[in-house]
Amino acid sequence: MIRRLCRVPPPGLAFIAGFVLLLAAFGTSAEPIPAGDGYRVVRVGGYNLELHTYKPAGYAGGPLLLVFHGVGRDADAYRDNARPIADRLDMAVVAPLFDKARFPSASYQRAGIADQRGLLPRKLWTGTLVVDLVDLLRREEGRRDWPYAMIGHSAGGQFLGRFAAFMPHEASRIVIANPSSWVFPTLGQVFPFGLGGDTAPLVDADFLQRYLAAPITVFLGANDTGDKSRDDSPGAVVQGATRHERGLNFFRAGAALAQEKGWPLNWRLVEVPGAGHSSKRMFEAAQVAEALSGN
């Protein structure tokens, strides 16, 4: 029997280049975070997410640190500002970019959790992407139980405030730095400033106890009293006159509720003397080690 062998011509250079770009866009490579600064695009939850990364040259296997940028959507700058944390505490930094086109304030600062009708399905929460991202990074690093912490400043702090309140996670510590507003532990204030809804609370009373047990660090610049890019809507202003005051009032509200109910409080208050609304100044501060330390 004669077999005919059909010679298939090799793919052209344009095809190969396009295929390589497609692989990069969909994050198919399973590689650990490289030493030094890095950049990659991964496919998570139907989105291509840009990641700006950093791993110290002498990295010895410490935790993952997810860093959340402010309203400028400058994840690369936040990665840069987090280098001192990574170097000092032996952490691998990943700063995802949540661009304004796909993640406007409703999806980023407010985390896509609720609208005027009430809670949205969890699959729509931006925090779900973050948890999926952690799973992907753990697989790529070859560490299924890789511990991680989170830190976000300003708008990134607003995102983490809503994430910490509502999203199940395994973070050892969620550091919320200098946001314009907080999710106060009350059913009497409407989301995103509290846990209430337009017609009924978004959660039940048991939720409050779990909220107070979340590993939240209220990380404040003692001089964060300016109004640049600050949310001064009525729901935010009622929390205090400045970002610093709002953070203090949030922590005091949690402490008062815990004392009233006899519930454990896992929140921590850490202040940086002399610091204003600067992620660089906050991340370089000696107090960041206390802010990120585990439960």
Backbone as a ProteinNet text record, in pm:
[ID]
protein_1_A
[PRIMARY]
MIRRLCRVPPPGLAFIAGFVLLLAAFGTSAEPIPAGDGYRVVRVGGYNLELHTYKPAGYAGGPLLLVFHGVGRDADAYRDNARPIADRLDMAVVAPLFDKARFPSASYQRAGIADQRGLLPRKLWTGTLVVDLVDLLRREEGRRDWPYAMIGHSAGGQFLGRFAAFMPHEASRIVIANPSSWVFPTLGQVFPFGLGGDTAPLVDADFLQRYLAAPITVFLGANDTGDKSRDDSPGAVVQGATRHERGLNFFRAGAALAQEKGWPLNWRLVEVPGAGHSSKRMFEAAQVAEALSGN
[TERTIARY]
85.3	0	88.6	51.6	127.9	63	143.9	94.9	143.7	56.3	94.8	125.4	241.7	281.2	261	175.5	146.7	234.7	320.7	410.8	336.5	323.6	256.2	359.7	338	438	447.7	568.1	584.1	509.9	462.9	390.9	482.7	424.1	501.8	537.8	630.9	675.7	562.9	474	362.2	270.2	247.2	162.1	226.1	357.4	427.5	424.3	450.9	450.1	312.2	207.9	72.2	38.2	84.1	56	125.4	250.8	323.4	252.7	206.9	133.8	4.5	-62.8	-186.4	-159.4	-51.6	-15.9	12.3	82.8	115.1	-11	-100.9	-222.4	-308.9	-306.7	-393.5	-321	-198.4	-130.1	-111.6	-78.3	-67.7	62.7	165.2	291.5	277.1	334.4	326.8	465.8	505	637.8	627.8	719.8	719.1	757.4	730.8	766.9	918.8	972.4	1117.9	1176.6	1306.3	1374.3	1375.9	1372.5	1370.5	1232.2	1226.7	1100.2	1054.3	922.9	867.7	732.6	689.7	559.2	506.4	378.4	315.8	166.5	100.9	-44.6	-97.7	-198.3	-258.3	-407.8	-462.1	-606.1	-673.8	-761.6	-830.4	-977.3	-1066.7	-1209	-1261	-1208.4	-1253	-1185.4	-1089.5	-1017.9	-869.2	-808.2	-663.4	-618.3	-544.9	-498.1	-347.7	-308.5	-167.3	-114.9	-1.2	60.9	198.9	225.8	358.8	415.6	531.3	582	721	756.1	891.1	921.6	1041.9	1090.4	1234.9	1266.1	1403.7	1504.6	1625.3	1730.4	1762.1	1755.7	1784.5	1659.1	1553.6	1424.8	1441	1386	1403.5	1271.5	1170.9	1047	938.9	943.9	844.6	708.9	615	477	462.5	348.1	304.8	239.9	268.9	204	134.3	1.3	-77.1	-93.7	-61.4	-61	-165.3	-251.5	-362.4	-344.8	-342.3	-310.7	-425.6	-393.5	-491.5	-568.7	-630.2	-719.5	-644.1	-511.4	-432.4	-412.3	-454.8	-443.8	-299	-205.2	-61.9	-2.4	-36.6	8.4	160.1	225.6	371.3	436.7	383	437.7	415.2	300.9	273.6	365	393.1	492.8	627	665.6	792.6	793.7	683.2	676	678	636.5	632.5	764.2	863.5	991.5	1052.7	1051.8	1110.8	1042.9	911.5	841.6	894.4	904.3	950.6	1091.9	1179.6	1319	1330.6	1252.2	1263	1198.5	1086.2	1006.8	1010.5	1096.6	1108.9	973.7	919.5	790.7	803.7	718.7	708.8	589	610	506.7	438.8	305.2	226.6	127.3	135.9	44.8	-38.7	-163.9	-247.9	-301.4	-322.1	-378.9	-528.8	-607.8	-752.5	-782.4	-779.7	-795.4	-937.1	-947.9	-1076.4	-1180.8	-1138.2	-1234	-1313.8	-1246.1	-1314.2	-1354.7	-1287.7	-1315.4	-1336.1	-1451.1	-1480.3	-1499.1	-1528.2	-1534.6	-1633.7	-1742.3	-1839.4	-1778.3	-1681.6	-1619.6	-1489.1	-1422	-1294.2	-1313.3	-1331.1	-1346.3	-1461.2	-1570.1	-1686.9	-1694.1	-1597.5	-1572.5	-1681.8	-1776.5	-1879.8	-1970.8	-1986.6	-2057.5	-2208.8	-2251.6	-2395	-2433.1	-2561.6	-2618.2	-2743.6	-2825.5	-2941.4	-3043	-3033.3	-3128.2	-3080	-2951.4	-2898.3	-2770.6	-2734.2	-2611	-2618.7	-2508.9	-2496.1	-2443.1	-2459.2	-2403	-2252.8	-2202.2	-2061.3	-1969.3	-2012.9	-1928	-1897.1	-1977.6	-1955.1	-1866.4	-1838.2	-1754.4	-1611	-1548.5	-1409.6	-1318.1	-1356.8	-1279.1	-1267.5	-1366	-1358.7	-1240	-1213.5	-1096.6	-967.8	-965	-844	-817.5	-921.3	-904.4	-860.3	-918.1	-875.1	-730.1	-691.1	-553.3	-457	-492.9	-408.6	-392.1	-501.3	-492.8	-397.4	-405.5	-317.5	-171.4	-144.1	-6.9	49.5	-32.9	12.1	50.1	-29.2	2.7	133.5	147.7	266.8	392.7	378.4	492.8	519.6	424.6	439.1	420.8	338.3	315.9	165.8	100.1	-46	-95.1	-12.7	-52.5	29	76.5	156.9	80.9	130.5	59.5	65.2	-36.9	-38.9	-105.2	-65	-126.1	-161.4	-237.5	-281.4	-260.5	-224	-215.3	-266.9	-350	-403	-406.2	-379	-372.7	-475.3	-541.6	-637.2	-750.9	-765.9	-871.3	-852.2	-724.8	-698.1	-738.4	-727.4	-776.3	-927.7	-994.8	-1140.8	-1180.8	-1111.9	-1140.8	-1120.6	-1006.9	-979.2	-1076.1	-1126.3	-1225.8	-1351.7	-1397.5	-1516.5	-1482.7	-1363.7	-1318.9	-1317.7	-1257.1	-1244.2	-1379.7	-1473.9	-1606.2	-1685.5	-1674.2	-1767	-1704.6	-1577.5	-1522	-1452.6	-1490.8	-1413.1	-1271.6	-1173.4	-1034.5	-947.7	-817.6	-721	-606.8	-627.1	-521.3	-487.5	-358.1	-315	-342.8	-340.9	-364.3	-403.7	-504.4	-550.1	-525.4	-428.6	-386.3	-453.8	-538.6	-617.7	-559.9	-494.1	-417.9	-486.2	-520.2	-563.5	-676.5	-781.6	-891.7	-979.3	-1060.2	-1154.1	-1272.9	-1306.6	-1423.9	-1406.4	-1489.6	-1483.7	-1622.2	-1626.6	-1753	-1771.6	-1847	-1865.6	-1946.9	-1917.7	-1985.8	-2124.5	-2211.9	-2347.5	-2445.3	-2562.8	-2669	-2746.7	-2716.7	-2792	-2735.9	-2622	-2563.3	-2558.4	-2601.3	-2616.9	-2480.9	-2465.4	-2346.2	-2324.8	-2202.1	-2075.1	-2014.1	-2089.4	-2035.8	-2073.1	-2166	-2208.1	-2261.7	-2338.6	-2388.2	-2538.2	-2596	-2737.9	-2765.1	-2892.6	-2938.3	-3044.8	-3093.4	-3194.8	-3324.5	-3357.1	-3483.9	-3464.8	-3350.9	-3325.4	-3174.9	-3126	-2982.4	-2933.2	-2809	-2749.8	-2711.2	-2694.7	-2645.2	-2727.9	-2704.7	-2772.5	-2679	-2729.8	-2651.7	-2529.3	-2536.6	-2422	-2303.3	-2334	-2228.7	-2136.4	-2193.1	-2114.7	-2005.2	-2037.2	-1937	-1823.2	-1856.7	-1752.6	-1667.8	-1732.4	-1661.4	-1556.9	-1593	-1498.9	-1383.3	-1402.8	-1296.9	-1204.4	-1233.9	-1149.9	-1013.6	-905.2	-770.2	-738.4	-808.1	-797.2	-698.5	-609.2	-525.1	-567.8	-604.9	-636.1	-502.2	-450.6	-314.6	-326.1	-295.4	-326	-203.3	-196.2	-99.1	-154.6	-82.2	-134	-158.5	-90	-107.4	-190.2	-267.3	-349.7	-478.8	-466	-578.3	-616	-544.5	-576.1	-697.1	-745.5	-867.8	-845.9	-718.6	-693.7	-748.3	-829.8	-889.3	-970.6	-1012.2	-1087.4	-1236.2	-1301.2	-1446.1	-1511.8	-1574.1	-1645.3	-1795.4	-1844	-1988.1	-2049.2	-2180.3	-2241.9	-2213.9	-2214.7	-2190.5	-2050.3	-1953.8	-1815.6	-1792.3	-1847.4	-1824.8	-1879.1	-1989.1	-2045.3	-1949.4	-1852.7	-1754.8	-1643.7	-1629.5	-1526.2	-1486.5	-1412.9	-1375.8	-1256.9	-1167.8	-1046.9	-1033.3	-943.3	-918.5	-868.6	-780.9	-727.9	-839.1	-924.9	-1034	-1132.2	-1158.9	-1251.8	-1197.3	-1066.4	-1005.9	-1012.4	-984.1	-994.6	-1137.1	-1233	-1373.6	-1418.3	-1368.2	-1400.5	-1348.8	-1222.8	-1166.1	-1239.9	-1270.7	-1341.4	-1480.4	-1546.8	-1679.5	-1671	-1568.7	-1551.5	-1518.6	-1430.7	-1392.9	-1512.1	-1593.5	-1711.3	-1812	-1833.6	-1928.5	-1878.2	-1748.4	-1691.9	-1707.3	-1684.5	-1699.1	-1844.2	-1934.5	-2077.5	-2128.1	-2085.6	-2136.6	-2051.7	-1933.6	-1843.2	-1782.2	-1761.8	-1706.8	-1556.7	-1479.9	-1337.9	-1322.4	-1218.7	-1185.6	-1046.6	-1039	-911.7	-859.6	-921.7	-874.9	-755.5	-670.3	-549.9	-536.6	-501.2	-479.5	-330	-276.2	-135	-126.9	-58.6	-44.4	102.4	122.2	256	267.5	340.5	355.4	416.5	360.9	416.4	379.3	313.6	280.2	147.1	144.2	19.9	-37.6	-95.8	-162.4	-62.2	34.3	143.4	165.6	145.1	170.6	319.4	404.4	548.3	590.6	541.6	576.5	519.7	398.6	336.9	409.9	446	507.8	652	717.6	854.8	863.2	752.4	752.8	788.4	857	890.5	764.5	656.1	531.8	463.4	507.3	442.7	462.3	572.6	595.2	489	455.4	348.9	214.8	192.5	64.8	42.3	150.5	138.2	157.1	200.2	225.1	97.3	110.1	-5	-90.5	-191.8	-289.3	-224.4
-118.6	0	123.1	216.4	339.5	445.3	504.8	615.4	746.6	841	972.7	1062.2	1116.2	1207	1349.8	1420.2	1559	1650.6	1721.5	1813.3	1944.1	1976.7	2100.9	2210.9	2320.6	2427.9	2488.3	2529	2587.4	2719.1	2751	2876.5	2994.9	3102.9	3222.4	3294.2	3388.6	3463.5	3543	3597	3675.8	3589.4	3465.7	3374.7	3342.2	3312.7	3277.1	3393.1	3514	3630.9	3651.8	3635.7	3652.1	3548.2	3424.8	3318	3344.1	3392.8	3424.1	3533.7	3637.8	3745.5	3693.9	3602.9	3545.8	3468.1	3389.5	3315.5	3410.8	3519.3	3615.3	3680.6	3716.8	3786.3	3700	3569.8	3482.6	3416.2	3457.8	3411.4	3261.7	3198.6	3053.8	3004.4	3093.2	3049	3037.4	2933	2910.7	2931.3	3056.4	3089.3	3167.1	3143.3	3221.3	3365.9	3451.6	3593	3603.8	3675.7	3685.6	3781.2	3771.2	3865.7	4003.3	4107.2	4244.1	4283.5	4389.3	4436.2	4345.6	4326.7	4244.5	4296.3	4246.8	4283	4162.2	4137.7	4030.7	4057.1	3988	3993.6	3853.7	3842.4	3712.6	3717.4	3602	3589.5	3540.3	3623.2	3589.8	3630.8	3534.8	3566.1	3638.1	3604.9	3668.3	3800.7	3841.9	3967.5	3940.9	4022.2	4029.3	4134.2	4092.8	4184.3	4205.4	4332.6	4366.9	4360.8	4295.9	4283.7	4346.5	4433.5	4488.5	4421.1	4357.6	4270.5	4312.5	4264.9	4285.4	4173.7	4119.1	4019.9	4055.2	4067.7	4103.2	4001.7	4051	3962.6	3850.1	3877.7	3775.4	3713.3	3710.4	3657.9	3517.1	3498.5	3370.5	3296.8	3328	3250.5	3309.5	3440	3504.8	3517.3	3584.4	3591.7	3675.9	3661.9	3745.5	3871.9	3985.8	4112	4167.6	4174.5	4235.5	4383.5	4469.1	4613.8	4676.8	4761.5	4818.9	4970.4	5014.6	5152.8	5248.3	5378.3	5482.1	5521.4	5640.2	5685.2	5713.6	5732.4	5755.1	5631.3	5516	5388	5360.7	5394	5382.7	5265.6	5146.1	5025.1	5012.8	5059.8	5050.5	5136.4	5256.6	5343.4	5283.1	5219.1	5156.8	5036.4	4962.2	4854.8	4911	5023.2	5085.8	5130.5	5190.5	5239.1	5124.7	5005.4	4890.4	4814.4	4851.4	4780.5	4778.9	4892	4888.4	4787.2	4767.9	4667.5	4529.1	4500.9	4369	4341.9	4442	4423.9	4402	4475.3	4468.7	4343.2	4301.6	4193.7	4064.2	4058.4	3938.5	3898.8	3987.7	3964.9	3979	3908.2	3923	4012.2	4119.5	4219.7	4193.4	4200.9	4200.4	4315.7	4408.1	4523.1	4512.9	4465.3	4456.3	4593	4613.3	4737	4718.3	4805.5	4809	4939.7	4932.9	5053.5	5109	5239.7	5308.1	5267.7	5233	5196.8	5072.5	4971	4845.9	4840.1	4919.7	4917.5	5060.1	5121	5254.3	5249.3	5361.6	5366.8	5266.9	5238.6	5141	5001.8	4971	4839	4835.5	4951.8	4953.5	5005.7	5135.6	5187.3	5119.4	5091.2	5029.8	4879.5	4826	4681.7	4602.9	4671.1	4600.8	4514.6	4551.5	4464.9	4486.4	4610.7	4638.5	4755.1	4762.7	4880.7	4920.7	5006.4	5056.8	4948.7	4835.2	4725.3	4630.8	4636.6	4548.6	4482	4372.2	4301.4	4243.3	4253.5	4191.4	4048.7	3963.5	3827.8	3832.8	3741.8	3744.3	3732.7	3665.8	3650.5	3785.1	3889	4021.7	4108.6	4063.8	4143.1	4144.5	4259	4269.1	4187.1	4172.9	4090.2	3946	3896.1	3759.2	3744.1	3846	3843.3	3836.2	3909.5	3913	3775.9	3711	3577.3	3478.6	3490	3403.2	3432	3558.9	3594.5	3531	3531.4	3467.5	3319.1	3253.4	3111.1	3089.6	3176.4	3163.5	3184.8	3287	3315	3201.3	3142.4	3028.5	2911.5	2886	2776.2	2805	2927	2959.6	2957.5	2989.7	2988	2846.8	2754.5	2618.8	2609.7	2699.1	2703.3	2716.4	2605.4	2604.5	2678	2684.7	2752.2	2879.2	2941.4	3062.3	3167.8	3208.5	3310.5	3445.1	3527.4	3658.2	3762.4	3885.9	4001.8	4102	4204.9	4305.2	4443.8	4537.9	4676.9	4763.7	4860.9	4952.9	5092.9	5190.3	5329.1	5412.3	5503.4	5595.8	5517.4	5529.4	5453.1	5303.1	5259.7	5118.2	5079.1	5171.5	5147.4	5136.9	5218	5206.1	5068.7	5023.9	4890.2	4783.9	4790.1	4688.1	4697.9	4816.5	4828.2	4749.6	4757.9	4681.8	4533.7	4503.7	4364.7	4300.2	4367.2	4310.2	4288.1	4375.4	4363.3	4245.8	4220.8	4128	4001.2	4004.4	3896.1	3790.5	3664.3	3557.7	3553	3532.3	3537	3464.8	3451.6	3388.9	3484.7	3614.5	3711.2	3714	3720.8	3730.4	3867.8	3969.9	4105.7	4190.3	4275.8	4368.1	4509.2	4577.6	4709.6	4815.9	4895.2	4996.9	5132.6	5195.4	5317.7	5440.1	5534.1	5668	5673.1	5592.4	5605.4	5726.1	5768.4	5877.8	5834.7	5705.8	5659	5514.1	5472	5339.4	5276.3	5144.5	5074.2	5061.6	5154.6	5152.6	5029.4	4973.8	4851.6	4883.1	4927.8	4963.4	4931.4	4887.8	4862.5	4990	5097	5221.2	5317.8	5285.4	5371	5293.3	5358.1	5290.3	5263.3	5143.8	5109	5212.4	5255.5	5193.2	5246.2	5324.9	5384.8	5306.6	5215.2	5128.8	5000.1	4927.5	4796.4	4796.5	4914.4	4925.9	4937.1	4917.3	4934.6	5041.5	5070.6	5174.2	5136.7	5008.3	4965.2	4869.3	4800	4702.7	4684.1	4637.7	4611.5	4509	4523.7	4428.3	4297.8	4300.6	4185.6	4170	4058.6	4039.1	4076.2	4071.3	4113.1	4024.2	3894.9	3805.3	3849.3	3916.9	3965.3	4061.5	4141.8	4241	4174.2	4063	3993.4	3941.6	3887.1	3838.5	3954.1	4067.9	4185.3	4232.4	4235.4	4279	4180.1	4057.4	3956.1	3956.8	4038.6	4044.5	4105.4	4058.2	4105.2	4240	4342.3	4475.4	4560.4	4629.2	4731.8	4867.3	4956.6	5095.2	5170.3	5202.6	5256.2	5401.5	5493.7	5634.3	5722.4	5817.5	5925.5	6031.1	6061.4	6154.7	6293.7	6327.8	6459.1	6453	6348	6335.7	6416.4	6547.1	6637.8	6720.4	6703.9	6778.9	6720.8	6793.6	6751.4	6711	6697	6659.3	6519.8	6508.3	6380.2	6312.7	6388.5	6328.8	6323.2	6216.2	6202.7	6281.3	6391.9	6471.3	6470.5	6356.3	6336.5	6327.3	6347.8	6346.8	6220.3	6104.6	5979.4	5968.3	6032.6	6031.3	6136.7	6256	6366.1	6334.7	6260.2	6227.2	6140.6	6077.6	5994.4	6077.3	6203	6289.4	6398	6497.1	6612.1	6582.2	6493.9	6461.5	6310.4	6265.9	6121.9	6064.1	6137.7	6090	6074.6	6174.6	6169.2	6057.1	6036.2	5930.6	5792.9	5773.3	5645.8	5622.1	5725.6	5712.6	5680.5	5747.8	5724.2	5583.5	5533.4	5396.4	5297	5312	5219.5	5228.8	5349.5	5367.8	5306	5314.4	5254	5102.7	5041.6	4897.5	4858	4934.5	4903.5	4917.3	5020	5041.6	4928.7	4885.2	4776.3	4646	4619.1	4497.4	4496.8	4610.5	4618.1	4601.7	4663.5	4654.7	4511.2	4439.1	4304.5	4195.3	4231.1	4128.7	4042.8	4101.9	4028.6	4055.9	3959.9	3985.2	4090.9	4171.1	4272	4241.1	4212.9	4182	4299.7	4416.4	4534.8	4592.5	4661.6	4721.1	4863.5	4956.8	5096.1	5125.4	5170.2	5206.8	5343.6	5437.9	5572.3	5601.5	5683.4	5726.3	5876	5915.2	6057.3	6135.2	6251.4	6338.7	6302.7	6189.4	6146.5	6206.5	6255	6302.4	6198.1	6245	6152.7	6102.9	6024.2	5978.3	5829.4	5752.8	5608.6	5582.8	5661.4	5642.6	5660.5	5766.5	5793.7	5685.6	5639.3	5536.6	5403.2	5367.6	5237.8	5232.8	5348.6	5353.1	5360.5	5389.2	5410.3	5282.4	5298.6	5184.2	5113.6	5188	5132.7	5033.3	5025.1	4932.8	4788.4	4758	4621.2	4582	4673.1	4646.4	4634	4720.1	4717.8	4584.6	4523	4399.3	4272.6	4285	4164.8	4085.4	3952.5	3862.8	3875.3	3789.6	3796.3	3770.4
0	0	0	-84.3	-95	-7.2	80.2	163	104.3	91.1	42.1	162.3	165.8	272.4	225.3	290.3	253.9	335.9	272.8	342.5	370.3	498.8	536.5	544.3	472.9	475.7	615	655.9	789.2	799.4	919.8	936	912.2	861.8	836.7	965.6	954.2	1072.3	1133.3	1049.6	1102.1	1187.6	1140.7	1217.7	1351.2	1350.9	1474.7	1572.5	1523.5	1610.9	1672	1589.8	1641.1	1745	1723	1818.3	1951.4	1945.3	2068.1	2146.2	2075.2	2142.2	2203.9	2134.7	2188.1	2315.5	2317.2	2437.2	2552.3	2525.1	2631.6	2683.7	2593.5	2635.3	2724.1	2699.9	2777	2892.8	2920.8	3040.5	3046.9	2933.4	2933.5	2995	3000.5	3058.6	3209.3	3264.4	3408.8	3466.6	3480.5	3528.2	3657.8	3750.8	3874.6	3847.6	3943.6	3933.6	3926.7	3828.7	3817.1	3920.6	3942.4	4030.3	3965.7	4049.3	3999.4	3952.6	3871.1	3817	3703.9	3695.1	3588.7	3543.3	3429.4	3372.3	3296.7	3311.1	3234.9	3225.6	3135.1	3119.6	3143.7	3230.2	3259.6	3231	3206.7	3179.4	3306.3	3363.2	3487.5	3475.7	3497	3500.9	3379.1	3261.7	3138.7	3108.1	3190.1	3169.2	3145.5	3060.4	3053.7	3153.7	3256.2	3359.6	3345.5	3345	3346.1	3489.4	3507.7	3638.5	3635.3	3731.6	3752	3876.9	3863.1	3968.5	4014.1	4132.6	4185.1	4283.9	4270.1	4365.4	4400.4	4529.3	4567.2	4513.9	4484.9	4432.8	4530.4	4659.4	4759.5	4818	4740.3	4788.9	4845.8	4967.7	5037.4	5059.1	4975.8	4981.9	5069.6	5094.4	5178.8	5112.4	5179.8	5130	5003.2	4941	4829.8	4886.7	4824.7	4860.5	4738.1	4744.1	4637.8	4670.1	4573.7	4593.9	4501.3	4557	4481.5	4469.4	4343.7	4310.3	4342.5	4331.2	4357.1	4232.6	4239.3	4132.7	4003.7	4011.3	3890.9	3805.8	3854.7	3782.8	3742	3830.3	3803.1	3880	3836.2	3905.5	3904.7	3797.4	3792.4	3900.2	3924	4028.7	4166.9	4186.4	4315.7	4338	4231.4	4241.6	4286.5	4223.5	4258.3	4404.6	4449.2	4587.5	4688.2	4643.7	4734.5	4741.5	4660.9	4665.9	4805.8	4880	5015	5107	5090.2	5171	5137.5	5006.9	4962.6	5010.2	4998.2	5038.8	5188.9	5265.1	5411.1	5467.5	5408.4	5466.7	5385.4	5283.3	5199.6	5140.8	5058.5	4995.8	4844.8	4771.4	4626.2	4596.2	4522.1	4496.5	4363.1	4363.3	4240.1	4249	4153.7	4148.9	4021.7	4030.9	3911.6	3872.5	3742.5	3691.6	3667.3	3729.5	3704.9	3632.2	3498.3	3418.5	3430.6	3409.8	3430.6	3328.6	3206.6	3101.9	3139.7	3193.5	3228.5	3375.4	3459.7	3603.1	3654	3619.5	3672	3823.4	3884.6	4031.1	4088.9	4018.2	4069.2	4080.5	3992.1	3992.4	4070.4	4081.2	4152.6	4294.9	4312.2	4448.7	4523.4	4454.6	4519.7	4496.5	4423.4	4411.2	4341	4275.2	4200.6	4285.3	4412.8	4507.1	4507.5	4491	4504.1	4415.5	4383.3	4319.6	4396.9	4340.7	4415.4	4447.6	4378.1	4404	4511.6	4547.7	4650.7	4604.6	4670.7	4636.5	4496.2	4423.8	4292.9	4309.5	4208.1	4217.8	4242.4	4324	4361.6	4240.7	4135.1	4017.2	3952.3	3983.4	3927.4	4016	4136.8	4226.7	4176.3	4177.2	4134.3	4225.3	4350.2	4442.9	4399.1	4324.3	4273.4	4179	4096.9	4009.1	4090.4	4201.5	4283.7	4346.3	4397.8	4455.9	4348	4228.9	4118.4	4079.3	4085.9	4055.5	4155.2	4282.1	4383.4	4350.7	4313.7	4277.9	4161.6	4061	3944.8	3984.7	4065.1	4106.8	4191.4	4274.6	4354.5	4265	4162.2	4069.8	3996.4	3948.3	3871.6	3958.2	4086.3	4177	4228.5	4204.5	4254.8	4404.8	4461.4	4606.3	4630.5	4647.4	4658.4	4781.6	4885.9	5008.7	5031.9	4924.8	4937.3	5016.4	5132.6	5210	5140	5163.4	5098.4	5188.8	5164.1	5228.9	5119.7	5157.4	5061.7	5120.8	5034.8	5076.3	4962.7	4996.6	4896.9	4953.4	4868.9	4912.3	4836.3	4906.9	4847.5	4780	4647.1	4579.7	4597.8	4599.3	4626.3	4766.6	4860.9	4996.1	5001	4920.7	4913.9	4861.9	4756.1	4704.4	4811.6	4881.8	4982.5	5099.7	5130.7	5236.6	5204.2	5080.5	5039.9	5025.7	4974.8	4964.9	5103.1	5200.2	5334.8	5399.6	5370.7	5432.1	5376.5	5245.4	5181	5123.9	5086.1	5004.9	5089.5	5079.7	5145.8	5088.1	5174.3	5130.4	5232.6	5200.6	5290.2	5325	5304	5331	5479.6	5509	5649.1	5706.1	5620.8	5665.8	5545.5	5561.5	5457.7	5509.9	5449.4	5496.2	5409.6	5472.6	5403.3	5439.4	5341.6	5367.3	5306.8	5390	5349.7	5246.7	5259.7	5164.1	5197.9	5101.1	5125.8	5210.6	5203.5	5277.4	5317.9	5412.5	5470.9	5470.6	5487.4	5507.5	5658.8	5716.4	5861.3	5902.4	6020.5	6065.9	6123	6035	6075.7	5964.1	6002.3	5904.9	5875.1	5947.6	5934.8	5832.2	5771.7	5669.3	5538.4	5430.4	5302.4	5238.6	5178.5	5102	4991.6	4960.7	4999.4	5129.3	5204.7	5326.7	5452.6	5439.4	5547.6	5488.8	5566.7	5524.4	5497.9	5491.5	5462.7	5314	5277.4	5140.4	5134	5015.3	4999.9	5068.5	5069.2	5128.5	5244.5	5249.7	5356.3	5368.5	5483.8	5498.2	5396.2	5354.8	5261.4	5329.6	5461.8	5537.2	5663.3	5735.2	5862.3	5977.1	6097.6	6214.1	6235.2	6199.4	6216.5	6131.4	6021.2	5932.1	6006.8	6095	6167.6	6250.8	6314.9	6395.9	6308.2	6192.2	6101.1	6048.9	6026.9	5977.7	6078.8	6204.6	6307.2	6324.1	6281.2	6290.7	6169.7	6068.5	5949.3	5983.3	5919.4	5951.8	5886.4	5929.7	5870.4	5949	5878.5	5938.9	5884.3	5973.5	5938.6	5941.5	5824.4	5810.5	5766.1	5857.1	5834.6	5839.8	5747.7	5757	5850.3	5954.9	6055.4	5998.3	5889.8	5827.5	5699.2	5681.8	5561	5580.6	5565.1	5590.7	5468.8	5357.2	5236	5164.1	5064.5	4996	4850.6	4806.7	4668	4639.8	4533.4	4489.9	4600.3	4698.1	4809.8	4776.1	4811.6	4797.4	4909.8	4874.9	4973.7	4947.7	4901	4888	5027.6	5041.3	5175.1	5254.7	5189.2	5260.8	5314.6	5246.4	5293.7	5400.5	5380.3	5474.1	5612.4	5619.7	5750.5	5831.9	5766.5	5836.9	5901	5860.2	5917.8	5820.8	5870.8	5788.5	5697.9	5739.5	5662.1	5649.6	5562.4	5550.2	5683.4	5749.5	5876.9	5979.6	5989	6085.3	6052.2	5925.6	5885.1	5923.2	5905.2	5943.2	6092.8	6171.4	6316.7	6357.9	6297.5	6332.9	6294.9	6183.4	6143.1	6246.5	6284.1	6381.8	6515.3	6560.1	6686.4	6681.7	6565.2	6551.9	6566.7	6506.7	6520.6	6663.3	6728.9	6866.8	6960.9	6938.9	7024.5	7006.9	6882.3	6857.2	6917.7	6904.5	6962.3	7114	7177	7322.8	7363.1	7289.2	7321.4	7311.3	7207.4	7181.8	7247.4	7296.2	7348.8	7240.7	7122.7	7009.4	6995.7	6942.3	6915.6	6806.5	6818.8	6718	6664	6533.2	6468.9	6387	6404.7	6336.4	6411.7	6338.2	6395.7	6343.6	6431.1	6392.9	6397.3	6284.2	6274.4	6206.4	6268.4	6213.3	6181.2	6078.5	6038.7	6066.8	6169.3	6200.3	6084.1	6056.3	5952.8	5810.7	5787.3	5650.9	5607.4	5484.6	5425.3	5332.3	5219.9	5127.8	5023.2	5068.2	4981.5	5000.5	4894.6	4904.9	4926	4863.6	4878.7	5024.2	5085.2	5225.3	5317.1	5291	5374.4	5359.2	5236.2	5211.2	5261.4	5267.3	5316	5467.7	5532.6	5676.7	5753.1	5864.3	5948.8	5997.8	6012.1	6067	5973.3	5846.1	5753.8	5796	5864.5	5911.5	6013	6103.8	6201	6130.8	6032.6	5959.5	5890.5	5838.6	5760.7	5844	5966.4	6044.7	6063	6070.7	6071.7	6195.7	6200.5	6309.6	6444.4
[MASK]
+++++++++++++++++++++++++++++++++++++++++++++++++++++++++++++++++++++++++++++++++++++++++++++++++++++++++++++++++++++++++++++++++++++++++++++++++++++++++++++++++++++++++++++++++++++++++++++++++++++++++++++++++++++++++++++++++++++++++++++++++++++++++++++++++++++++++++++++++++++++++++++++++++++++

